[in-house]
Amino acid sequence: MILTVDFFTPITDDPFEFGSIAAANSLSDVYAMGGKPLLAMNVVGFPADLAQDMLADVLNGGYAKAAEAGCLIVGGHTVDDAEPKYGLSVVGVIEPGKQVSNAAAQPGDHLILTKPLGTGIITTGAKQQKVDPNVMKNAVETMATLNRAAAEAMMKIGVNSCTDITGYGLMGHLRGMVRASNVGARIHFNNVPILPGALDLLKQGVVPGGTHRNLQNVSDTARWDADITDEQQILLCDAQTSGGLLISVPGSKLNQLLIELQAEGVPIAAVVGEITNGPAGTIEVVP
């Protein structure tokens, strides 16, 4: 059994979209382990003085996304809270011994990322009313996309390790993988997919506070090439909501996995780097 819980405050003005994104994000931990979500319970904080139909829309968004995942919402708990919060506590299953962890990456593995970065910057820009509607729409669609297809593809081919990319950013979650696996890694920035509009907002100074903290937290891990700019460092540390999977796959299976991801309809499968012999726990970032 896989048990997980996640919830957060609204990142979009539309309650249904917020519910969908929060549910997709909560389900990602199960998918990152190669599991199948079965049951979930709503976790809700909601101001008593807000219109109750807004809460209904949030819950409907979560229900629709859980239904898409084949996961049944069986109840939950709601408390009066000054700021809205929503997410799911999820129960998933996987055959014992087949689970994928973030602690088994091997030197020579390739790293595949299945969603673009930049959701933290874009949603922060939306709060500041600086985001083009089409940029926000694209980001919402990305965040609301389940990692189900990517998980099914990696389980069919067989991989060494996986993690989902959320609040700690690409660098933070990769740091967890290389430390747990006692290996190093190399990221090629030019191969990393970035959401349209994210770089423009970054140039305007739009950066989430969590992203700055992520950059500080990887200071003992990252080895930045001299040609990697400050803005590029921030993008790699951007705090994501409902990001993609970062999959560590042996070189002998790389092409098989890329073909399977495409067959499953995963729109992005970018080979962003590789696992190295070390120094263990470090990440080299090159152009």
Coordinates of N, CA, C and O in Angstrom, one line a residue, residues 14 17 25 41 53 57 77 89 99 101 112 118 120 126 142 169 171 191 220 223 231 238 252 268 275 287:
D14 N -10.1 30.2 -10.5 CA -11.3 29.3 -10.8 C -11.3 28.2 -9.8 O -10.3 27.4 -9.8
E17 N -10.8 24.7 -11.4 CA -9.4 24.4 -11.8 C -8.5 24.2 -10.6 O -7.7 23.3 -10.6
N25 N -2.0 16.9 -8.2 CA -0.8 17.0 -7.4 C -0.7 16.0 -6.3 O 0.3 15.3 -6.1
M41 N -9.4 10.7 0.3 CA -10.3 11.5 1.1 C -9.9 13.0 1.0 O -8.7 13.4 0.9
D53 N -21.0 27.6 -2.6 CA -20.9 27.0 -4.0 C -19.5 27.1 -4.5 O -19.1 26.2 -5.4
D57 N -17.5 23.8 -6.1 CA -16.8 23.8 -7.3 C -15.4 23.2 -7.1 O -14.9 22.4 -7.9
H77 N -12.6 15.6 5.4 CA -12.8 16.4 6.5 C -12.6 17.9 6.2 O -11.7 18.2 5.4
S89 N -5.9 13.0 0.7 CA -5.1 11.9 1.3 C -5.4 10.7 0.4 O -6.6 10.3 0.3
Q99 N 7.7 -1.6 -6.6 CA 7.7 -0.2 -6.4 C 9.0 0.5 -6.8 O 10.0 0.0 -6.8
S101 N 11.5 3.7 -6.3 CA 11.8 4.7 -5.3 C 12.7 5.7 -5.9 O 13.1 5.7 -7.0
I112 N 14.8 11.6 -17.6 CA 13.7 12.1 -18.4 C 12.7 12.9 -17.6 O 12.3 12.4 -16.5
G118 N 8.3 26.0 -14.6 CA 7.8 27.4 -14.7 C 6.5 27.7 -14.0 O 6.1 28.8 -14.0
G120 N 5.6 27.7 -10.9 CA 5.7 28.6 -9.7 C 5.8 30.1 -10.1 O 5.1 30.9 -9.6
A126 N 0.5 35.5 -11.9 CA -1.0 35.7 -12.0 C -1.5 36.4 -10.8 O -2.4 37.2 -10.9
T142 N -1.2 22.2 -17.9 CA 0.0 21.4 -17.5 C -0.2 20.8 -16.1 O 0.0 19.6 -15.8
G169 N 11.3 22.0 -6.5 CA 11.9 22.3 -7.8 C 12.7 21.1 -8.4 O 12.9 20.1 -7.7
M171 N 15.9 20.9 -9.1 CA 17.1 20.7 -8.4 C 16.9 20.1 -7.1 O 17.7 19.2 -6.6
N191 N 18.3 21.4 -22.6 CA 17.4 20.3 -22.8 C 16.1 20.3 -21.9 O 15.2 19.5 -22.1
D220 N 24.9 23.7 -1.5 CA 25.9 22.7 -1.2 C 25.9 21.5 -2.2 O 26.7 20.6 -2.1
R223 N 26.7 22.4 -8.8 CA 27.9 22.8 -9.4 C 27.6 23.5 -10.7 O 27.4 22.9 -11.7
E231 N 19.3 33.6 -13.9 CA 17.9 33.3 -14.2 C 17.7 31.9 -14.5 O 16.7 31.3 -14.1
D238 N 12.7 26.5 -9.5 CA 11.4 27.0 -9.4 C 10.4 26.0 -8.7 O 10.4 24.8 -9.1
S252 N 20.2 1.4 -21.8 CA 19.8 0.3 -22.7 C 18.2 0.4 -22.9 O 17.7 -0.2 -23.9
I268 N 5.4 15.6 -23.4 CA 6.8 15.9 -23.2 C 7.5 14.8 -22.6 O 7.1 14.3 -21.5
I275 N 22.8 10.4 -14.8 CA 23.4 10.0 -13.5 C 24.8 9.7 -13.7 O 25.2 9.0 -14.7
P287 N 25.4 24.1 -19.8 CA 24.4 24.6 -20.9 C 23.9 23.4 -21.7 O 23.1 22.8 -21.7

